Amino acid sequence: MSRVIYWVSICFCAGFLILPLLLVWPLAFNDSSFLSYPMEGFTLDWFVKVLTEPTWTNALWNSVQVAIGSMILAILIGGLAATGVILTSGGMQMVLSALFVSPMVVPSVVLGVAFTYAFGRVGIGGGYFSLVLAHSILGAPLVFLSVFTSLRGLDPNLDLAGASMGASRLYRFATITLPLAAPGFAAGALFAFITSFDEVVMALFLADPASTTLPIALFAGLRDRLEPTIVVVALLLSLVSLLVLLLISRLQKRNAATRF
């Protein structure tokens, strides 16, 4: 009986999450310029418009640039933090871990207001640099958790064996720890990338007209013009997120395999 309840709950939750997407996605192929059923025909013109219109292509390029920059910075911050915290123990490890993951529990609108004020005070203002900094703060906790979990699963005797042979801490990290924990770093990098790529609240506070990201353009399309191009963009974002999740799942399986 419990197994039946389990599968019914899974199916209900999956249906609740997926059904709205399945109802909206077909409108990306609608021949009508309005978001309405029944569909008037099948066309790929809206995909061509999204991939050729400067409003969308520039926003896509901006999102990719910001996501890559914030991903690199998040790897440096979160990876180094996890590497340092794993060397501590007891209560200090819990305190430091809670500190590094704290940005995850702060609402994005609060962070957006805080970063807007802070960056304005130091003269940074809005643009690519401020978006990369802000998004890296959102991505660093994800990298930290992924790398920290990966490092906790490693056998400490491997590092001790390297130390007994005279290897320095930096050399042991580069040749033993980093290769074994590479799936954790890669999964954290993907989490940071997709978090930045999809983020809209903080981007609304920090982006200027030259650094408008794809989620902002999508938000503007919902407000100004309801046409199938916004469904096309939503479909492409969903596919990118699905691809990233599949890659993360594969990396997690690989990471689990390296522990044995």
PDB file of C-alpha atoms in Angstrom:
ATOM      1  CA  MET A   1       0.000   0.000   0.000  1.00  0.00           C
ATOM      2  CA  SER A   2       2.782   2.407   0.868  1.00  0.00           C
ATOM      3  CA  ARG A   3       4.436   1.703  -2.489  1.00  0.00           C
ATOM      4  CA  VAL A   4       1.208   2.577  -4.303  1.00  0.00           C
ATOM      5  CA  ILE A   5       0.903   5.835  -2.353  1.00  0.00           C
ATOM      6  CA  TYR A   6       4.521   6.609  -3.182  1.00  0.00           C
ATOM      7  CA  TRP A   7       4.043   6.208  -6.938  1.00  0.00           C
ATOM      8  CA  VAL A   8       0.732   8.054  -6.934  1.00  0.00           C
ATOM      9  CA  SER A   9       2.391  10.974  -5.154  1.00  0.00           C
ATOM     10  CA  ILE A  10       5.271  10.960  -7.639  1.00  0.00           C
ATOM     11  CA  CYS A  11       2.908  10.922 -10.624  1.00  0.00           C
ATOM     12  CA  PHE A  12       0.750  13.677  -9.132  1.00  0.00           C
ATOM     13  CA  CYS A  13       3.727  15.953  -8.450  1.00  0.00           C
ATOM     14  CA  ALA A  14       5.232  15.280 -11.881  1.00  0.00           C
ATOM     15  CA  GLY A  15       1.914  15.964 -13.572  1.00  0.00           C
ATOM     16  CA  PHE A  16       1.398  19.127 -11.555  1.00  0.00           C
ATOM     17  CA  LEU A  17       4.793  20.439 -12.691  1.00  0.00           C
ATOM     18  CA  ILE A  18       4.872  19.189 -16.280  1.00  0.00           C
ATOM     19  CA  LEU A  19       1.247  19.577 -17.417  1.00  0.00           C
ATOM     20  CA  PRO A  20       1.311  23.426 -17.619  1.00  0.00           C
ATOM     21  CA  LEU A  21       4.457  23.211 -19.766  1.00  0.00           C
ATOM     22  CA  LEU A  22       2.900  20.641 -22.086  1.00  0.00           C
ATOM     23  CA  LEU A  23      -0.108  22.931 -22.550  1.00  0.00           C
ATOM     24  CA  VAL A  24       1.994  26.003 -23.373  1.00  0.00           C
ATOM     25  CA  TRP A  25       4.847  24.576 -25.477  1.00  0.00           C
ATOM     26  CA  PRO A  26       2.723  23.771 -28.574  1.00  0.00           C
ATOM     27  CA  LEU A  27       1.932  27.484 -28.917  1.00  0.00           C
ATOM     28  CA  ALA A  28       5.552  28.004 -30.020  1.00  0.00           C
ATOM     29  CA  PHE A  29       4.543  26.336 -33.301  1.00  0.00           C
ATOM     30  CA  ASN A  30       1.240  28.179 -33.697  1.00  0.00           C
ATOM     31  CA  ASP A  31       0.748  29.991 -37.007  1.00  0.00           C
ATOM     32  CA  SER A  32      -1.232  32.699 -35.215  1.00  0.00           C
ATOM     33  CA  SER A  33       0.388  35.812 -33.772  1.00  0.00           C
ATOM     34  CA  PHE A  34      -1.659  35.403 -30.596  1.00  0.00           C
ATOM     35  CA  LEU A  35      -1.328  32.934 -27.732  1.00  0.00           C
ATOM     36  CA  SER A  36      -4.583  31.117 -28.129  1.00  0.00           C
ATOM     37  CA  TYR A  37      -6.183  27.743 -28.759  1.00  0.00           C
ATOM     38  CA  PRO A  38      -7.175  26.185 -31.075  1.00  0.00           C
ATOM     39  CA  MET A  39      -3.985  26.488 -33.118  1.00  0.00           C
ATOM     40  CA  GLU A  40      -4.405  27.902 -36.614  1.00  0.00           C
ATOM     41  CA  GLY A  41      -1.536  25.946 -38.123  1.00  0.00           C
ATOM     42  CA  PHE A  42       2.024  24.745 -37.753  1.00  0.00           C
ATOM     43  CA  THR A  43       5.019  27.012 -38.358  1.00  0.00           C
ATOM     44  CA  LEU A  44       8.665  27.466 -37.377  1.00  0.00           C
ATOM     45  CA  ASP A  45       8.671  31.188 -38.180  1.00  0.00           C
ATOM     46  CA  TRP A  46       8.706  32.149 -34.501  1.00  0.00           C
ATOM     47  CA  PHE A  47      11.890  30.132 -33.952  1.00  0.00           C
ATOM     48  CA  VAL A  48      13.488  31.901 -36.913  1.00  0.00           C
ATOM     49  CA  LYS A  49      12.429  35.262 -35.482  1.00  0.00           C
ATOM     50  CA  VAL A  50      13.914  34.496 -32.071  1.00  0.00           C
ATOM     51  CA  LEU A  51      17.203  33.343 -33.613  1.00  0.00           C
ATOM     52  CA  THR A  52      17.499  36.340 -35.974  1.00  0.00           C
ATOM     53  CA  GLU A  53      15.871  39.297 -34.227  1.00  0.00           C
ATOM     54  CA  PRO A  54      18.520  41.482 -32.445  1.00  0.00           C
ATOM     55  CA  THR A  55      16.297  41.881 -29.376  1.00  0.00           C
ATOM     56  CA  TRP A  56      16.534  38.173 -28.656  1.00  0.00           C
ATOM     57  CA  THR A  57      19.982  37.360 -30.041  1.00  0.00           C
ATOM     58  CA  ASN A  58      21.666  40.189 -28.123  1.00  0.00           C
ATOM     59  CA  ALA A  59      19.878  39.177 -24.929  1.00  0.00           C
ATOM     60  CA  LEU A  60      20.931  35.548 -25.454  1.00  0.00           C
ATOM     61  CA  TRP A  61      24.564  36.540 -25.989  1.00  0.00           C
ATOM     62  CA  ASN A  62      24.477  38.737 -22.890  1.00  0.00           C
ATOM     63  CA  SER A  63      23.065  35.864 -20.820  1.00  0.00           C
ATOM     64  CA  VAL A  64      25.769  33.493 -22.036  1.00  0.00           C
ATOM     65  CA  GLN A  65      28.531  36.004 -21.260  1.00  0.00           C
ATOM     66  CA  VAL A  66      27.222  36.765 -17.789  1.00  0.00           C
ATOM     67  CA  ALA A  67      26.581  33.084 -17.017  1.00  0.00           C
ATOM     68  CA  ILE A  68      30.106  32.047 -18.050  1.00  0.00           C
ATOM     69  CA  GLY A  69      31.726  34.856 -16.072  1.00  0.00           C
ATOM     70  CA  SER A  70      29.678  34.209 -12.938  1.00  0.00           C
ATOM     71  CA  MET A  71      30.285  30.455 -13.271  1.00  0.00           C
ATOM     72  CA  ILE A  72      34.068  30.937 -13.304  1.00  0.00           C
ATOM     73  CA  LEU A  73      33.958  33.287 -10.331  1.00  0.00           C
ATOM     74  CA  ALA A  74      31.564  30.980  -8.444  1.00  0.00           C
ATOM     75  CA  ILE A  75      33.904  28.023  -9.003  1.00  0.00           C
ATOM     76  CA  LEU A  76      36.798  29.992  -7.548  1.00  0.00           C
ATOM     77  CA  ILE A  77      34.815  31.209  -4.533  1.00  0.00           C
ATOM     78  CA  GLY A  78      32.795  28.078  -3.794  1.00  0.00           C
ATOM     79  CA  GLY A  79      35.565  25.619  -4.654  1.00  0.00           C
ATOM     80  CA  LEU A  80      38.186  27.315  -2.512  1.00  0.00           C
ATOM     81  CA  ALA A  81      35.686  27.717   0.325  1.00  0.00           C
ATOM     82  CA  ALA A  82      34.755  24.014   0.246  1.00  0.00           C
ATOM     83  CA  THR A  83      38.408  23.002   0.110  1.00  0.00           C
ATOM     84  CA  GLY A  84      39.161  25.109   3.180  1.00  0.00           C
ATOM     85  CA  VAL A  85      36.059  24.162   5.169  1.00  0.00           C
ATOM     86  CA  ILE A  86      36.654  20.435   4.649  1.00  0.00           C
ATOM     87  CA  LEU A  87      39.935  20.807   6.551  1.00  0.00           C
ATOM     88  CA  THR A  88      38.119  22.079   9.650  1.00  0.00           C
ATOM     89  CA  SER A  89      36.070  19.929  11.994  1.00  0.00           C
ATOM     90  CA  GLY A  90      33.282  20.013  14.541  1.00  0.00           C
ATOM     91  CA  GLY A  91      31.339  23.164  15.222  1.00  0.00           C
ATOM     92  CA  MET A  92      33.585  25.396  13.130  1.00  0.00           C
ATOM     93  CA  GLN A  93      32.799  23.360  10.015  1.00  0.00           C
ATOM     94  CA  MET A  94      29.062  23.726  10.647  1.00  0.00           C
ATOM     95  CA  VAL A  95      29.341  27.482  11.214  1.00  0.00           C
ATOM     96  CA  LEU A  96      31.432  28.054   8.094  1.00  0.00           C
ATOM     97  CA  SER A  97      29.173  25.846   5.977  1.00  0.00           C
ATOM     98  CA  ALA A  98      26.091  27.754   7.127  1.00  0.00           C
ATOM     99  CA  LEU A  99      27.863  31.031   6.352  1.00  0.00           C
ATOM    100  CA  PHE A 100      28.766  30.048   2.802  1.00  0.00           C
ATOM    101  CA  VAL A 101      25.296  28.728   1.932  1.00  0.00           C
ATOM    102  CA  SER A 102      23.455  31.660   3.537  1.00  0.00           C
ATOM    103  CA  PRO A 103      22.893  33.523   0.203  1.00  0.00           C
ATOM    104  CA  MET A 104      20.572  30.674  -0.811  1.00  0.00           C
ATOM    105  CA  VAL A 105      18.039  31.545   1.905  1.00  0.00           C
ATOM    106  CA  VAL A 106      18.013  35.306   1.261  1.00  0.00           C
ATOM    107  CA  PRO A 107      15.267  36.415  -1.176  1.00  0.00           C
ATOM    108  CA  SER A 108      16.588  37.517  -4.569  1.00  0.00           C
ATOM    109  CA  VAL A 109      14.776  40.840  -4.354  1.00  0.00           C
ATOM    110  CA  VAL A 110      16.585  41.627  -1.088  1.00  0.00           C
ATOM    111  CA  LEU A 111      19.926  40.745  -2.642  1.00  0.00           C
ATOM    112  CA  GLY A 112      19.045  42.825  -5.708  1.00  0.00           C
ATOM    113  CA  VAL A 113      18.323  45.917  -3.635  1.00  0.00           C
ATOM    114  CA  ALA A 114      21.434  45.358  -1.507  1.00  0.00           C
ATOM    115  CA  PHE A 115      23.737  44.910  -4.508  1.00  0.00           C
ATOM    116  CA  THR A 116      22.242  47.893  -6.306  1.00  0.00           C
ATOM    117  CA  TYR A 117      22.937  50.118  -3.318  1.00  0.00           C
ATOM    118  CA  ALA A 118      26.381  48.643  -2.611  1.00  0.00           C
ATOM    119  CA  PHE A 119      27.566  48.776  -6.222  1.00  0.00           C
ATOM    120  CA  GLY A 120      26.267  52.319  -6.585  1.00  0.00           C
ATOM    121  CA  ARG A 121      28.191  53.395  -3.492  1.00  0.00           C
ATOM    122  CA  VAL A 122      31.484  52.087  -4.861  1.00  0.00           C
ATOM    123  CA  GLY A 123      30.864  53.424  -8.361  1.00  0.00           C
ATOM    124  CA  ILE A 124      30.313  50.149 -10.192  1.00  0.00           C
ATOM    125  CA  GLY A 125      26.731  50.776 -11.257  1.00  0.00           C
ATOM    126  CA  GLY A 126      24.842  48.421 -13.548  1.00  0.00           C
ATOM    127  CA  GLY A 127      26.229  46.333 -16.378  1.00  0.00           C
ATOM    128  CA  TYR A 128      28.116  43.128 -17.077  1.00  0.00           C
ATOM    129  CA  PHE A 129      30.542  43.407 -14.172  1.00  0.00           C
ATOM    130  CA  SER A 130      27.841  43.972 -11.559  1.00  0.00           C
ATOM    131  CA  LEU A 131      25.730  41.118 -12.977  1.00  0.00           C
ATOM    132  CA  VAL A 132      28.690  38.730 -12.899  1.00  0.00           C
ATOM    133  CA  LEU A 133      29.496  39.652  -9.302  1.00  0.00           C
ATOM    134  CA  ALA A 134      25.893  39.346  -8.142  1.00  0.00           C
ATOM    135  CA  HIS A 135      25.220  36.077  -9.950  1.00  0.00           C
ATOM    136  CA  SER A 136      28.459  34.570  -8.675  1.00  0.00           C
ATOM    137  CA  ILE A 137      27.179  35.154  -5.139  1.00  0.00           C
ATOM    138  CA  LEU A 138      24.104  33.109  -6.033  1.00  0.00           C
ATOM    139  CA  GLY A 139      26.138  30.374  -7.698  1.00  0.00           C
ATOM    140  CA  ALA A 140      28.955  30.073  -5.146  1.00  0.00           C
ATOM    141  CA  PRO A 141      26.817  28.272  -2.506  1.00  0.00           C
ATOM    142  CA  LEU A 142      25.787  25.685  -5.106  1.00  0.00           C
ATOM    143  CA  VAL A 143      29.413  25.106  -6.056  1.00  0.00           C
ATOM    144  CA  PHE A 144      30.322  24.951  -2.366  1.00  0.00           C
ATOM    145  CA  LEU A 145      27.721  22.271  -1.607  1.00  0.00           C
ATOM    146  CA  SER A 146      28.627  20.200  -4.658  1.00  0.00           C
ATOM    147  CA  VAL A 147      32.390  20.328  -4.038  1.00  0.00           C
ATOM    148  CA  PHE A 148      32.025  19.876  -0.270  1.00  0.00           C
ATOM    149  CA  THR A 149      29.897  16.759  -0.765  1.00  0.00           C
ATOM    150  CA  SER A 150      32.385  15.398  -3.260  1.00  0.00           C
ATOM    151  CA  LEU A 151      35.347  16.040  -0.973  1.00  0.00           C
ATOM    152  CA  ARG A 152      33.639  14.414   2.012  1.00  0.00           C
ATOM    153  CA  GLY A 153      33.287  11.215   0.030  1.00  0.00           C
ATOM    154  CA  LEU A 154      37.013  10.885  -0.643  1.00  0.00           C
ATOM    155  CA  ASP A 155      39.229   8.529   1.310  1.00  0.00           C
ATOM    156  CA  PRO A 156      41.507  10.689   3.546  1.00  0.00           C
ATOM    157  CA  ASN A 157      44.151   7.965   3.433  1.00  0.00           C
ATOM    158  CA  LEU A 158      44.911   8.941  -0.157  1.00  0.00           C
ATOM    159  CA  ASP A 159      46.008  12.404   0.916  1.00  0.00           C
ATOM    160  CA  LEU A 160      47.927  10.966   3.869  1.00  0.00           C
ATOM    161  CA  ALA A 161      49.734   8.572   1.545  1.00  0.00           C
ATOM    162  CA  GLY A 162      50.832  11.479  -0.629  1.00  0.00           C
ATOM    163  CA  ALA A 163      51.980  13.426   2.429  1.00  0.00           C
ATOM    164  CA  SER A 164      53.998  10.444   3.690  1.00  0.00           C
ATOM    165  CA  MET A 165      55.884  10.453   0.395  1.00  0.00           C
ATOM    166  CA  GLY A 166      56.875  14.097   0.820  1.00  0.00           C
ATOM    167  CA  ALA A 167      54.329  15.728  -1.508  1.00  0.00           C
ATOM    168  CA  SER A 168      53.321  19.283  -0.629  1.00  0.00           C
ATOM    169  CA  ARG A 169      49.687  20.172   0.134  1.00  0.00           C
ATOM    170  CA  LEU A 170      49.327  22.046  -3.166  1.00  0.00           C
ATOM    171  CA  TYR A 171      50.786  19.143  -5.157  1.00  0.00           C
ATOM    172  CA  ARG A 172      48.534  16.640  -3.366  1.00  0.00           C
ATOM    173  CA  PHE A 173      45.510  18.762  -4.100  1.00  0.00           C
ATOM    174  CA  ALA A 174      46.398  19.126  -7.791  1.00  0.00           C
ATOM    175  CA  THR A 175      47.259  15.465  -8.392  1.00  0.00           C
ATOM    176  CA  ILE A 176      45.013  13.565  -5.954  1.00  0.00           C
ATOM    177  CA  THR A 177      42.108  15.598  -4.589  1.00  0.00           C
ATOM    178  CA  LEU A 178      41.196  17.676  -7.643  1.00  0.00           C
ATOM    179  CA  PRO A 179      41.013  14.789 -10.167  1.00  0.00           C
ATOM    180  CA  LEU A 180      38.873  12.709  -7.799  1.00  0.00           C
ATOM    181  CA  ALA A 181      36.612  15.652  -6.938  1.00  0.00           C
ATOM    182  CA  ALA A 182      36.380  16.873 -10.557  1.00  0.00           C
ATOM    183  CA  PRO A 183      32.757  15.641 -10.997  1.00  0.00           C
ATOM    184  CA  GLY A 184      31.748  17.722  -7.973  1.00  0.00           C
ATOM    185  CA  PHE A 185      33.430  20.809  -9.430  1.00  0.00           C
ATOM    186  CA  ALA A 186      31.797  20.190 -12.811  1.00  0.00           C
ATOM    187  CA  ALA A 187      28.330  19.706 -11.301  1.00  0.00           C
ATOM    188  CA  GLY A 188      28.734  22.879  -9.244  1.00  0.00           C
ATOM    189  CA  ALA A 189      29.827  24.771 -12.357  1.00  0.00           C
ATOM    190  CA  LEU A 190      26.715  23.637 -14.224  1.00  0.00           C
ATOM    191  CA  PHE A 191      24.501  24.633 -11.293  1.00  0.00           C
ATOM    192  CA  ALA A 192      26.134  28.075 -11.219  1.00  0.00           C
ATOM    193  CA  PHE A 193      25.765  28.491 -14.992  1.00  0.00           C
ATOM    194  CA  ILE A 194      22.075  27.612 -15.145  1.00  0.00           C
ATOM    195  CA  THR A 195      21.311  29.702 -12.044  1.00  0.00           C
ATOM    196  CA  SER A 196      22.842  32.769 -13.682  1.00  0.00           C
ATOM    197  CA  PHE A 197      21.337  32.005 -17.090  1.00  0.00           C
ATOM    198  CA  ASP A 198      17.775  31.817 -15.703  1.00  0.00           C
ATOM    199  CA  GLU A 199      17.998  34.528 -13.026  1.00  0.00           C
ATOM    200  CA  VAL A 200      15.719  37.523 -13.566  1.00  0.00           C
ATOM    201  CA  VAL A 201      15.020  39.328 -10.260  1.00  0.00           C
ATOM    202  CA  MET A 202      18.534  40.587  -9.542  1.00  0.00           C
ATOM    203  CA  ALA A 203      19.112  41.222 -13.240  1.00  0.00           C
ATOM    204  CA  LEU A 204      16.165  43.630 -13.259  1.00  0.00           C
ATOM    205  CA  PHE A 205      17.970  45.699 -10.621  1.00  0.00           C
ATOM    206  CA  LEU A 206      21.476  45.546 -12.067  1.00  0.00           C
ATOM    207  CA  ALA A 207      21.263  45.274 -15.853  1.00  0.00           C
ATOM    208  CA  ASP A 208      21.571  48.333 -18.088  1.00  0.00           C
ATOM    209  CA  PRO A 209      20.170  48.520 -21.663  1.00  0.00           C
ATOM    210  CA  ALA A 210      23.425  47.160 -23.109  1.00  0.00           C
ATOM    211  CA  SER A 211      23.491  44.141 -20.791  1.00  0.00           C
ATOM    212  CA  THR A 212      19.852  43.048 -20.987  1.00  0.00           C
ATOM    213  CA  THR A 213      19.711  39.303 -20.438  1.00  0.00           C
ATOM    214  CA  LEU A 214      17.362  36.758 -21.981  1.00  0.00           C
ATOM    215  CA  PRO A 215      15.100  36.417 -18.888  1.00  0.00           C
ATOM    216  CA  ILE A 216      14.695  40.212 -18.823  1.00  0.00           C
ATOM    217  CA  ALA A 217      13.771  40.231 -22.523  1.00  0.00           C
ATOM    218  CA  LEU A 218      11.298  37.427 -21.821  1.00  0.00           C
ATOM    219  CA  PHE A 219       9.817  39.386 -18.923  1.00  0.00           C
ATOM    220  CA  ALA A 220       9.486  42.476 -21.148  1.00  0.00           C
ATOM    221  CA  GLY A 221       7.787  40.361 -23.818  1.00  0.00           C
ATOM    222  CA  LEU A 222       5.221  39.146 -21.307  1.00  0.00           C
ATOM    223  CA  ARG A 223       4.514  42.723 -20.327  1.00  0.00           C
ATOM    224  CA  ASP A 224       4.527  44.428 -23.731  1.00  0.00           C
ATOM    225  CA  ARG A 225       3.667  41.911 -26.463  1.00  0.00           C
ATOM    226  CA  LEU A 226       2.095  38.504 -26.018  1.00  0.00           C
ATOM    227  CA  GLU A 227       3.256  36.638 -29.108  1.00  0.00           C
ATOM    228  CA  PRO A 228       4.568  33.085 -29.618  1.00  0.00           C
ATOM    229  CA  THR A 229       8.204  34.256 -29.495  1.00  0.00           C
ATOM    230  CA  ILE A 230       8.036  34.306 -25.699  1.00  0.00           C
ATOM    231  CA  VAL A 231       6.869  30.675 -25.726  1.00  0.00           C
ATOM    232  CA  VAL A 232       9.781  29.821 -28.028  1.00  0.00           C
ATOM    233  CA  VAL A 233      12.214  31.427 -25.599  1.00  0.00           C
ATOM    234  CA  ALA A 234      10.577  29.653 -22.658  1.00  0.00           C
ATOM    235  CA  LEU A 235      10.828  26.349 -24.562  1.00  0.00           C
ATOM    236  CA  LEU A 236      14.518  26.908 -25.321  1.00  0.00           C
ATOM    237  CA  LEU A 237      15.234  27.819 -21.689  1.00  0.00           C
ATOM    238  CA  SER A 238      13.418  24.680 -20.534  1.00  0.00           C
ATOM    239  CA  LEU A 239      15.445  22.516 -22.918  1.00  0.00           C
ATOM    240  CA  VAL A 240      18.698  24.085 -21.718  1.00  0.00           C
ATOM    241  CA  SER A 241      17.701  23.471 -18.096  1.00  0.00           C
ATOM    242  CA  LEU A 242      16.776  19.856 -18.902  1.00  0.00           C
ATOM    243  CA  LEU A 243      20.114  19.301 -20.639  1.00  0.00           C
ATOM    244  CA  VAL A 244      22.004  20.731 -17.670  1.00  0.00           C
ATOM    245  CA  LEU A 245      20.058  18.549 -15.242  1.00  0.00           C
ATOM    246  CA  LEU A 246      20.905  15.455 -17.298  1.00  0.00           C
ATOM    247  CA  LEU A 247      24.578  16.409 -17.273  1.00  0.00           C
ATOM    248  CA  ILE A 248      24.483  17.004 -13.518  1.00  0.00           C
ATOM    249  CA  SER A 249      22.820  13.623 -12.969  1.00  0.00           C
ATOM    250  CA  ARG A 250      25.531  11.946 -15.018  1.00  0.00           C
ATOM    251  CA  LEU A 251      28.265  13.749 -13.094  1.00  0.00           C
ATOM    252  CA  GLN A 252      26.712  12.776  -9.767  1.00  0.00           C
ATOM    253  CA  LYS A 253      26.675   9.112 -10.814  1.00  0.00           C
ATOM    254  CA  ARG A 254      30.295   9.394 -11.844  1.00  0.00           C
ATOM    255  CA  ASN A 255      31.137  11.088  -8.566  1.00  0.00           C
ATOM    256  CA  ALA A 256      29.460   8.271  -6.631  1.00  0.00           C
ATOM    257  CA  ALA A 257      31.405   5.716  -8.667  1.00  0.00           C
ATOM    258  CA  THR A 258      34.747   7.302  -7.748  1.00  0.00           C
ATOM    259  CA  ARG A 259      34.114   6.658  -4.050  1.00  0.00           C
ATOM    260  CA  PHE A 260      34.350   2.910  -4.491  1.00  0.00           C
TER     261      PHE A 260
END
